[in-house]
Each structure stands twice: as C-alpha cells, then as structure tokens.
C-alpha cells in the first residue's frame, strides 16, 4: 500500500505536470474535432475513440469504489455518485449522441487521453479506498458537501445543455460547423467547457483531497486552452462572429 504522504506527493507531482503543460497547450492546439490536421499520425473512428479514451475513468474508479471502498460513508458515496453519473454519460451516451459521420480522431490523442484517464481514475479511486475521512455530521462539512453537490449539478446541466445545442447544429449525416446560439452562447464560445470546469470544482469541494484537486486543475488546463483555440477559430471562420462573446468566462476571458 502507498503511504498517505507518498500518495499526496504523487498527486502534487501530477498537478505540477499539468502546470508545466499549460503554457505548451497555449501554443499547441489539441488536434481533434475542428482542429484536426493531417500530421498527427494514424486516425481512428471518432465515436470509437471517445469510448476508448474515456473508458478507464469509469472502469478503474468503478473497480475501486464498488469492490473496495466503504460506500456507507457519505464522503465516499456522494463523490462516487457524481463520478458515476458523469462518466456513465461520457463513456456510454456521449459517443452515441455526437453527429460525427466519417470523422476521425488521432490514435495519439486517444492514447494520451486513455493514459490520463488511467492515472486520474487510479488516483481518485485509490484515495477513497485508503484515505477517505469518515463522515461526522457538522455544519461546516454539511455546507461544503451541499455546496459541492449544487455546483456539480449546475455545471453538469450547463455542460450537457450546451453540448446538446452544439451537437444539434449539424444534420445527422453532416460534418460542418455553424455559429452556436442560445443559452450562455450569448456570452461565451464554449459554455460546455465552463460547465465541465464548474462540475469538477463541485466534485473537488465534496471530495476535498489532492487527487480531486489534480483532476480539477487538469480540466482547467485542457479546457481553458481548448476554449481559447475554439474562440480564435470562430473569429477567423465567421467574420460576423459577435465581438461581445468571450472564450470561456463571461466578460472576463
Ligand atoms: P466541442 O465543443 O469541441 O464539441 C462538442 C461536440 O459538438 C462535437 O461533436 C463537435 O463536433 C460538435 N460541435 C462543436 N461546435 C460545433 C459547431 N460550431 N457546429 C457544429 N458542431 C459543433 O467539445 P469536445 O469535443 O472538445 O469535448 C466534448 C465534451 O468532453 C465536452 O463536454 C467537454 O467539456 C468534455 N471534455 C472534457 C475534458 C476534461 O479535461 N475534463 C477534456 C476534453 C473534453 P466535432 O467533434 O466534429 O468538432
């Protein structure tokens, strides 16, 4: 078994790697979806790619939580439910919803994301099995868990609603892009990413451990840089694109 100190150190190293990768991702556009270029090696079916790369998060975390953790502890059960709901959708529903006819994704991206999800699923699952704090009712802890759950639900709804608006922009057999409207698209180009970040901030507040924090920081790194790239792309592709919209955070970024 890994000691608590070594495990925390692992999480902080993982966070440091995310911080180092942030400026790199500000320069290198993640090559999938609209940013796919031909020079990123072999490609596979986009739908299959999404399923493969997200699967480890569901399976590895699920293994730890279902077979090893104490689900009677509220501080384990609530994060487990959050993770389960999110990844059940991301792995088994999202790949079926996307209108992605004939689209491909680089095998390299699938492999990198697969490895990320192995590490992320392991760190988060392992923490709840070995280091979870036992729940004792109290105003501070109840308030923290309640706020975290509300944040998660808010972020989840924002993410899914705007993913739905984006997916519906295209006919079932199409591959093109349009300017998205509705909901928070009035303010930002990527409200789906904003929702995803809010939902993992909620999870982190409930879980309150360095593994969850590492996931939140990785999500911020991935999605802030991707939102900036999407925003630049919209401005370049659509001269009529609203000057009022920001990339990710209304009025700010
Ligand atoms: P995008 O916003 O790039 O795309 C979402 C879907 O909508 C894709 O199927 C895309 O098609 C389609 N789409 C997007 N914009 C348009 C448009 N203007 N016109 C027509 N169709 C459009 O999201 P991602 O694919 O990057 O991510 C999908 C989900 O995964 C999101 O919910 C995101 O939050 C989450 N995610 C989470 C990460 C994390 O670190 N936690 C990292 C990456 C993603 P196409 O693919 O063909 O462009």
Tab-separated table of C-alpha atoms and ligand atoms in Angstrom:
chain	number	residue	atom	x	y	z
A	1	UNK	CA	0.000	0.000	0.000
A	2	UNK	CA	1.178	3.530	-0.772
A	3	UNK	CA	1.589	5.706	2.341
A	4	UNK	CA	-0.601	8.800	2.704
A	5	UNK	CA	2.453	11.101	2.367
A	6	UNK	CA	3.728	9.355	-0.792
A	7	UNK	CA	0.244	9.402	-2.282
A	8	UNK	CA	-0.131	13.140	-1.636
A	9	UNK	CA	3.294	13.677	-3.196
A	10	UNK	CA	2.176	11.714	-6.291
A	11	UNK	CA	-0.870	13.994	-6.601
A	12	UNK	CA	1.264	17.142	-6.274
A	13	UNK	CA	3.680	15.851	-8.928
A	14	UNK	CA	0.672	15.192	-11.195
A	15	UNK	CA	-0.551	18.752	-10.539
A	16	UNK	CA	2.931	20.141	-11.312
A	17	UNK	CA	2.915	18.285	-14.652
A	18	UNK	CA	-0.433	19.940	-15.515
A	19	UNK	CA	1.011	23.356	-14.654
A	20	UNK	CA	4.033	22.706	-16.917
A	21	UNK	CA	1.777	21.533	-19.756
A	22	UNK	CA	-0.435	24.640	-19.578
A	23	UNK	CA	1.910	27.021	-21.486
A	24	UNK	CA	2.592	24.242	-24.020
A	25	UNK	CA	-1.131	23.853	-24.717
A	26	UNK	CA	-1.405	27.617	-25.129
A	27	UNK	CA	0.923	27.167	-28.134
A	28	UNK	CA	-0.040	23.714	-29.433
A	29	UNK	CA	-3.679	23.304	-30.470
A	30	UNK	CA	-5.183	19.972	-29.390
A	31	UNK	CA	-5.658	18.266	-32.791
A	32	UNK	CA	-9.169	16.832	-32.699
A	33	UNK	CA	-12.614	17.966	-33.821
A	34	UNK	CA	-12.319	21.180	-35.878
A	35	UNK	CA	-8.572	21.431	-35.220
A	36	UNK	CA	-7.689	18.029	-36.719
A	37	UNK	CA	-4.684	18.300	-39.066
A	38	UNK	CA	-3.197	15.551	-41.189
A	39	UNK	CA	0.202	15.446	-39.430
A	40	UNK	CA	-0.694	13.727	-36.150
A	41	UNK	CA	-0.232	10.097	-37.285
A	42	UNK	CA	-2.837	7.357	-37.770
A	43	UNK	CA	-6.518	8.112	-37.183
A	44	UNK	CA	-9.446	6.048	-35.874
A	45	UNK	CA	-13.225	6.458	-35.868
A	46	UNK	CA	-14.142	9.444	-33.677
A	47	UNK	CA	-17.027	7.742	-31.824
A	48	UNK	CA	-14.874	4.702	-31.015
A	49	UNK	CA	-12.001	6.981	-29.962
A	50	UNK	CA	-14.189	8.784	-27.413
A	51	UNK	CA	-15.430	5.483	-25.997
A	52	UNK	CA	-11.915	4.023	-25.656
A	53	UNK	CA	-10.250	7.099	-24.168
A	54	UNK	CA	-12.899	7.758	-21.503
A	55	UNK	CA	-13.484	4.098	-20.514
A	56	UNK	CA	-10.627	3.763	-17.954
A	57	UNK	CA	-12.100	6.547	-15.813
A	58	UNK	CA	-15.341	4.575	-15.464
A	59	UNK	CA	-13.763	1.122	-15.066
A	60	UNK	CA	-10.814	1.922	-12.760
A	61	UNK	CA	-12.638	4.329	-10.450
A	62	UNK	CA	-15.672	1.990	-10.544
A	63	UNK	CA	-13.499	-1.001	-9.567
A	64	UNK	CA	-12.063	0.801	-6.524
A	65	UNK	CA	-15.379	2.246	-5.388
A	66	UNK	CA	-17.610	-0.790	-5.938
A	67	UNK	CA	-15.237	-3.508	-4.728
A	68	UNK	CA	-13.003	-1.798	-2.180
A	69	UNK	CA	-14.431	1.430	-0.769
A	70	UNK	CA	-16.905	1.981	2.053
A	71	UNK	CA	-19.945	3.335	0.236
A	72	UNK	CA	-21.818	3.743	3.535
A	73	UNK	CA	-19.572	6.752	4.209
A	74	UNK	CA	-21.343	9.855	2.837
A	75	UNK	CA	-17.962	11.366	1.955
A	76	UNK	CA	-17.330	8.395	-0.338
A	77	UNK	CA	-20.853	7.775	-1.593
A	78	UNK	CA	-21.575	11.323	-2.806
A	79	UNK	CA	-18.368	11.708	-4.875
A	80	UNK	CA	-18.876	8.160	-6.201
A	81	UNK	CA	-22.379	9.055	-7.407
A	82	UNK	CA	-21.101	12.276	-9.016
A	83	UNK	CA	-18.311	10.422	-10.815
A	84	UNK	CA	-20.642	7.570	-11.817
A	85	UNK	CA	-23.306	9.854	-13.300
A	86	UNK	CA	-20.731	11.927	-15.203
A	87	UNK	CA	-18.747	9.023	-16.637
A	88	UNK	CA	-21.766	6.820	-17.379
A	89	UNK	CA	-22.884	9.648	-19.671
A	90	UNK	CA	-19.418	10.475	-21.088
A	91	UNK	CA	-18.478	6.868	-21.889
A	92	UNK	CA	-21.762	5.267	-22.885
A	93	UNK	CA	-24.066	8.076	-24.039
A	94	UNK	CA	-21.961	10.985	-25.386
A	95	UNK	CA	-20.214	8.897	-28.109
A	96	UNK	CA	-23.634	7.781	-29.390
A	97	UNK	CA	-25.079	11.311	-29.402
A	98	UNK	CA	-22.355	13.089	-31.396
A	99	UNK	CA	-23.025	13.667	-35.094
A	100	UNK	CA	-19.680	12.598	-36.287
A	101	UNK	CA	-20.215	10.836	-39.627
A	102	UNK	CA	-16.915	9.759	-41.195
A	103	UNK	CA	-14.960	11.869	-38.680
A	104	UNK	CA	-11.682	10.601	-37.260
A	105	UNK	CA	-9.508	11.286	-34.231
A	106	UNK	CA	-5.707	10.753	-33.981
A	107	UNK	CA	-4.717	7.495	-32.250
A	108	UNK	CA	-2.124	9.598	-30.378
A	109	UNK	CA	-4.849	11.750	-28.790
A	110	UNK	CA	-6.817	8.631	-27.835
A	111	UNK	CA	-3.693	7.078	-26.266
A	112	UNK	CA	-2.772	10.232	-24.336
A	113	UNK	CA	-6.329	10.704	-23.069
A	114	UNK	CA	-6.529	6.973	-22.228
A	115	UNK	CA	-3.351	7.258	-20.119
A	116	UNK	CA	-4.669	10.418	-18.480
A	117	UNK	CA	-7.886	8.626	-17.528
A	118	UNK	CA	-5.967	5.598	-16.182
A	119	UNK	CA	-3.940	7.871	-13.868
A	120	UNK	CA	-6.921	10.049	-12.951
A	121	UNK	CA	-9.205	7.053	-12.266
A	122	UNK	CA	-6.461	5.408	-10.190
A	123	UNK	CA	-5.591	8.479	-8.082
A	124	UNK	CA	-9.210	9.337	-7.323
A	125	UNK	CA	-10.339	5.735	-6.742
A	126	UNK	CA	-7.322	4.851	-4.567
A	127	UNK	CA	-7.831	7.905	-2.366
A	128	UNK	CA	-11.409	6.962	-1.479
A	129	UNK	CA	-10.390	3.390	-0.616
A	130	UNK	CA	-7.397	4.192	1.573
A	131	UNK	CA	-7.609	7.749	2.857
A	132	UNK	CA	-11.274	8.788	2.939
A	133	UNK	CA	-12.266	10.766	6.010
A	134	UNK	CA	-15.178	9.224	7.928
A	135	UNK	CA	-18.293	11.406	7.751
A	136	UNK	CA	-19.362	13.068	11.004
A	137	UNK	CA	-22.291	15.443	10.701
A	138	UNK	CA	-21.410	19.102	11.322
A	139	UNK	CA	-22.446	22.462	9.909
A	140	UNK	CA	-19.164	23.114	8.055
A	141	UNK	CA	-18.889	19.722	6.432
A	142	UNK	CA	-22.592	19.575	5.524
A	143	UNK	CA	-22.395	23.032	3.985
A	144	UNK	CA	-19.301	22.035	2.000
A	145	UNK	CA	-20.890	18.853	0.648
A	146	UNK	CA	-24.172	20.628	-0.123
A	147	UNK	CA	-22.400	23.480	-1.974
A	148	UNK	CA	-20.255	20.971	-3.885
A	149	UNK	CA	-23.298	18.980	-4.995
A	150	UNK	CA	-25.130	22.130	-6.112
A	151	UNK	CA	-22.032	23.255	-8.041
A	152	UNK	CA	-21.736	19.831	-9.667
A	153	UNK	CA	-25.400	19.766	-10.707
A	154	UNK	CA	-25.186	23.337	-12.061
A	155	UNK	CA	-22.035	22.561	-14.044
A	156	UNK	CA	-23.417	19.234	-15.278
A	157	UNK	CA	-26.598	20.886	-16.592
A	158	UNK	CA	-24.619	23.728	-18.252
A	159	UNK	CA	-22.226	21.225	-19.853
A	160	UNK	CA	-24.874	18.815	-21.135
A	161	UNK	CA	-27.278	21.532	-22.334
A	162	UNK	CA	-24.622	23.324	-24.397
A	163	UNK	CA	-23.125	20.077	-25.727
A	164	UNK	CA	-26.688	19.269	-26.836
A	165	UNK	CA	-27.062	22.662	-28.588
A	166	UNK	CA	-23.710	22.138	-30.354
A	167	UNK	CA	-24.491	18.595	-31.448
A	168	UNK	CA	-27.885	19.657	-32.832
A	169	UNK	CA	-26.276	22.364	-35.030
A	170	UNK	CA	-25.349	19.763	-37.592
A	171	UNK	CA	-27.625	17.379	-39.564
A	172	UNK	CA	-27.217	13.695	-38.619
A	173	UNK	CA	-25.031	12.968	-41.656
A	174	UNK	CA	-23.134	16.288	-41.760
A	175	UNK	CA	-19.641	17.341	-40.749
A	176	UNK	CA	-19.765	21.145	-40.980
A	177	UNK	CA	-19.801	23.912	-38.361
A	178	UNK	CA	-22.185	26.799	-37.635
A	179	UNK	CA	-22.219	29.641	-35.123
A	180	UNK	CA	-23.941	28.353	-31.975
A	181	UNK	CA	-26.711	30.410	-30.344
A	182	UNK	CA	-28.872	30.039	-27.235
A	183	UNK	CA	-28.172	29.723	-23.526
A	184	UNK	CA	-24.739	31.005	-22.479
A	185	UNK	CA	-23.501	31.146	-26.092
A	186	UNK	CA	-24.608	34.779	-25.918
A	187	UNK	CA	-21.645	35.388	-23.600
A	188	UNK	CA	-19.020	32.771	-24.413
A	189	UNK	CA	-17.913	30.482	-27.242
A	190	UNK	CA	-17.532	27.396	-25.016
A	191	UNK	CA	-20.149	27.263	-22.238
A	192	UNK	CA	-19.966	23.460	-22.358
A	193	UNK	CA	-16.343	23.681	-21.146
A	194	UNK	CA	-17.285	26.243	-18.494
A	195	UNK	CA	-19.950	23.801	-17.228
A	196	UNK	CA	-17.427	20.938	-17.145
A	197	UNK	CA	-14.995	23.034	-15.063
A	198	UNK	CA	-17.787	24.068	-12.647
A	199	UNK	CA	-18.912	20.462	-12.221
A	200	UNK	CA	-15.378	19.262	-11.309
A	201	UNK	CA	-14.988	22.223	-8.951
A	202	UNK	CA	-18.130	20.878	-7.220
A	203	UNK	CA	-16.667	17.377	-7.099
A	204	UNK	CA	-13.425	18.749	-5.622
A	205	UNK	CA	-15.329	20.600	-2.925
A	206	UNK	CA	-17.165	17.421	-1.919
A	207	UNK	CA	-14.132	15.113	-2.152
A	208	UNK	CA	-11.707	17.655	-0.658
A	209	UNK	CA	-8.496	15.804	-1.441
A	210	UNK	CA	-5.413	16.340	-3.652
A	211	UNK	CA	-6.480	13.689	-6.193
A	212	UNK	CA	-9.735	15.539	-6.906
A	213	UNK	CA	-7.847	18.840	-6.995
A	214	UNK	CA	-5.433	17.404	-9.567
A	215	UNK	CA	-8.380	16.449	-11.786
A	216	UNK	CA	-9.848	19.954	-11.499
A	217	UNK	CA	-6.516	21.544	-12.434
A	218	UNK	CA	-6.040	19.216	-15.433
A	219	UNK	CA	-9.588	20.021	-16.564
A	220	UNK	CA	-8.892	23.766	-16.311
A	221	UNK	CA	-5.639	23.347	-18.274
A	222	UNK	CA	-7.269	21.230	-21.027
A	223	UNK	CA	-10.437	23.225	-21.415
A	224	UNK	CA	-9.154	26.794	-21.000
A	225	UNK	CA	-6.622	26.266	-23.786
A	226	UNK	CA	-9.163	24.456	-25.999
A	227	UNK	CA	-11.735	27.235	-25.424
A	228	UNK	CA	-9.177	29.880	-26.478
A	229	UNK	CA	-8.429	27.873	-29.644
A	230	UNK	CA	-12.151	27.414	-30.430
A	231	UNK	CA	-12.781	31.120	-29.870
A	232	UNK	CA	-9.944	32.166	-32.218
A	233	UNK	CA	-11.243	29.651	-34.789
A	234	UNK	CA	-14.808	31.078	-34.687
A	235	UNK	CA	-13.477	34.630	-35.165
A	236	UNK	CA	-11.352	33.516	-38.126
A	237	UNK	CA	-14.058	31.395	-39.805
A	238	UNK	CA	-17.058	33.692	-39.267
A	239	UNK	CA	-16.434	37.435	-39.938
A	240	UNK	CA	-19.882	38.170	-38.467
A	241	UNK	CA	-18.976	36.456	-35.158
A	242	UNK	CA	-20.106	38.510	-32.138
A	243	UNK	CA	-17.376	40.752	-30.709
A	244	UNK	CA	-19.181	40.609	-27.354
A	245	UNK	CA	-18.557	36.918	-26.816
A	246	UNK	CA	-15.603	35.815	-24.732
A	247	UNK	CA	-13.978	32.375	-24.961
A	248	UNK	CA	-14.870	30.783	-21.621
A	249	UNK	CA	-15.817	33.168	-18.789
A	250	UNK	CA	-18.476	35.839	-19.474
A	251	UNK	CA	-16.975	39.385	-19.659
A	252	UNK	CA	-13.550	38.143	-18.493
A	253	UNK	CA	-11.771	35.546	-20.683
B	1	LIG	P1	-16.513	20.587	-28.615
B	1	LIG	O1	-17.269	21.744	-28.081
B	1	LIG	O2	-15.335	20.827	-29.478
B	1	LIG	O3	-17.533	19.665	-29.456
B	1	LIG	C1	-18.658	19.061	-28.869
B	1	LIG	C2	-19.491	18.395	-29.995
B	1	LIG	O4	-20.207	19.386	-30.752
B	1	LIG	C3	-18.630	17.663	-31.031
B	1	LIG	O5	-19.370	16.588	-31.528
B	1	LIG	C4	-18.404	18.732	-32.119
B	1	LIG	O6	-18.142	18.163	-33.394
B	1	LIG	C5	-19.744	19.442	-32.109
B	1	LIG	N1	-19.601	20.882	-32.398
B	1	LIG	C6	-18.894	21.764	-31.653
B	1	LIG	N2	-19.007	23.004	-32.168
B	1	LIG	C7	-19.792	22.900	-33.253
B	1	LIG	C8	-20.273	23.847	-34.221
B	1	LIG	N3	-19.954	25.140	-34.109
B	1	LIG	N4	-21.048	23.412	-35.241
B	1	LIG	C9	-21.367	22.091	-35.324
B	1	LIG	N5	-20.960	21.143	-34.444
B	1	LIG	C10	-20.173	21.534	-33.422
B	1	LIG	O7	-16.134	19.660	-27.362
B	1	LIG	P2	-15.036	18.490	-27.268
B	1	LIG	O8	-15.292	17.521	-28.375
B	1	LIG	O9	-13.692	19.052	-27.061
B	1	LIG	O10	-15.451	17.837	-25.849
B	1	LIG	C11	-16.643	17.094	-25.711
B	1	LIG	C12	-17.016	17.007	-24.234
B	1	LIG	O11	-15.938	16.463	-23.474
B	1	LIG	C13	-17.325	18.381	-23.631
B	1	LIG	O12	-18.436	18.238	-22.779
B	1	LIG	C14	-16.081	18.722	-22.830
B	1	LIG	O13	-16.410	19.516	-21.717
B	1	LIG	C15	-15.566	17.340	-22.417
B	1	LIG	N6	-14.104	17.341	-22.278
B	1	LIG	C16	-13.563	17.294	-21.005
B	1	LIG	C17	-12.201	17.359	-20.821
B	1	LIG	C18	-11.610	17.347	-19.443
B	1	LIG	O14	-10.401	17.557	-19.304
B	1	LIG	N7	-12.377	17.143	-18.388
B	1	LIG	C19	-11.269	17.437	-21.974
B	1	LIG	C20	-11.951	17.483	-23.246
B	1	LIG	C21	-13.308	17.430	-23.370
B	1	LIG	P3	-16.594	17.883	-33.870
B	1	LIG	O15	-16.048	16.889	-32.879
B	1	LIG	O16	-16.788	17.325	-35.233
B	1	LIG	O17	-15.866	19.191	-33.826
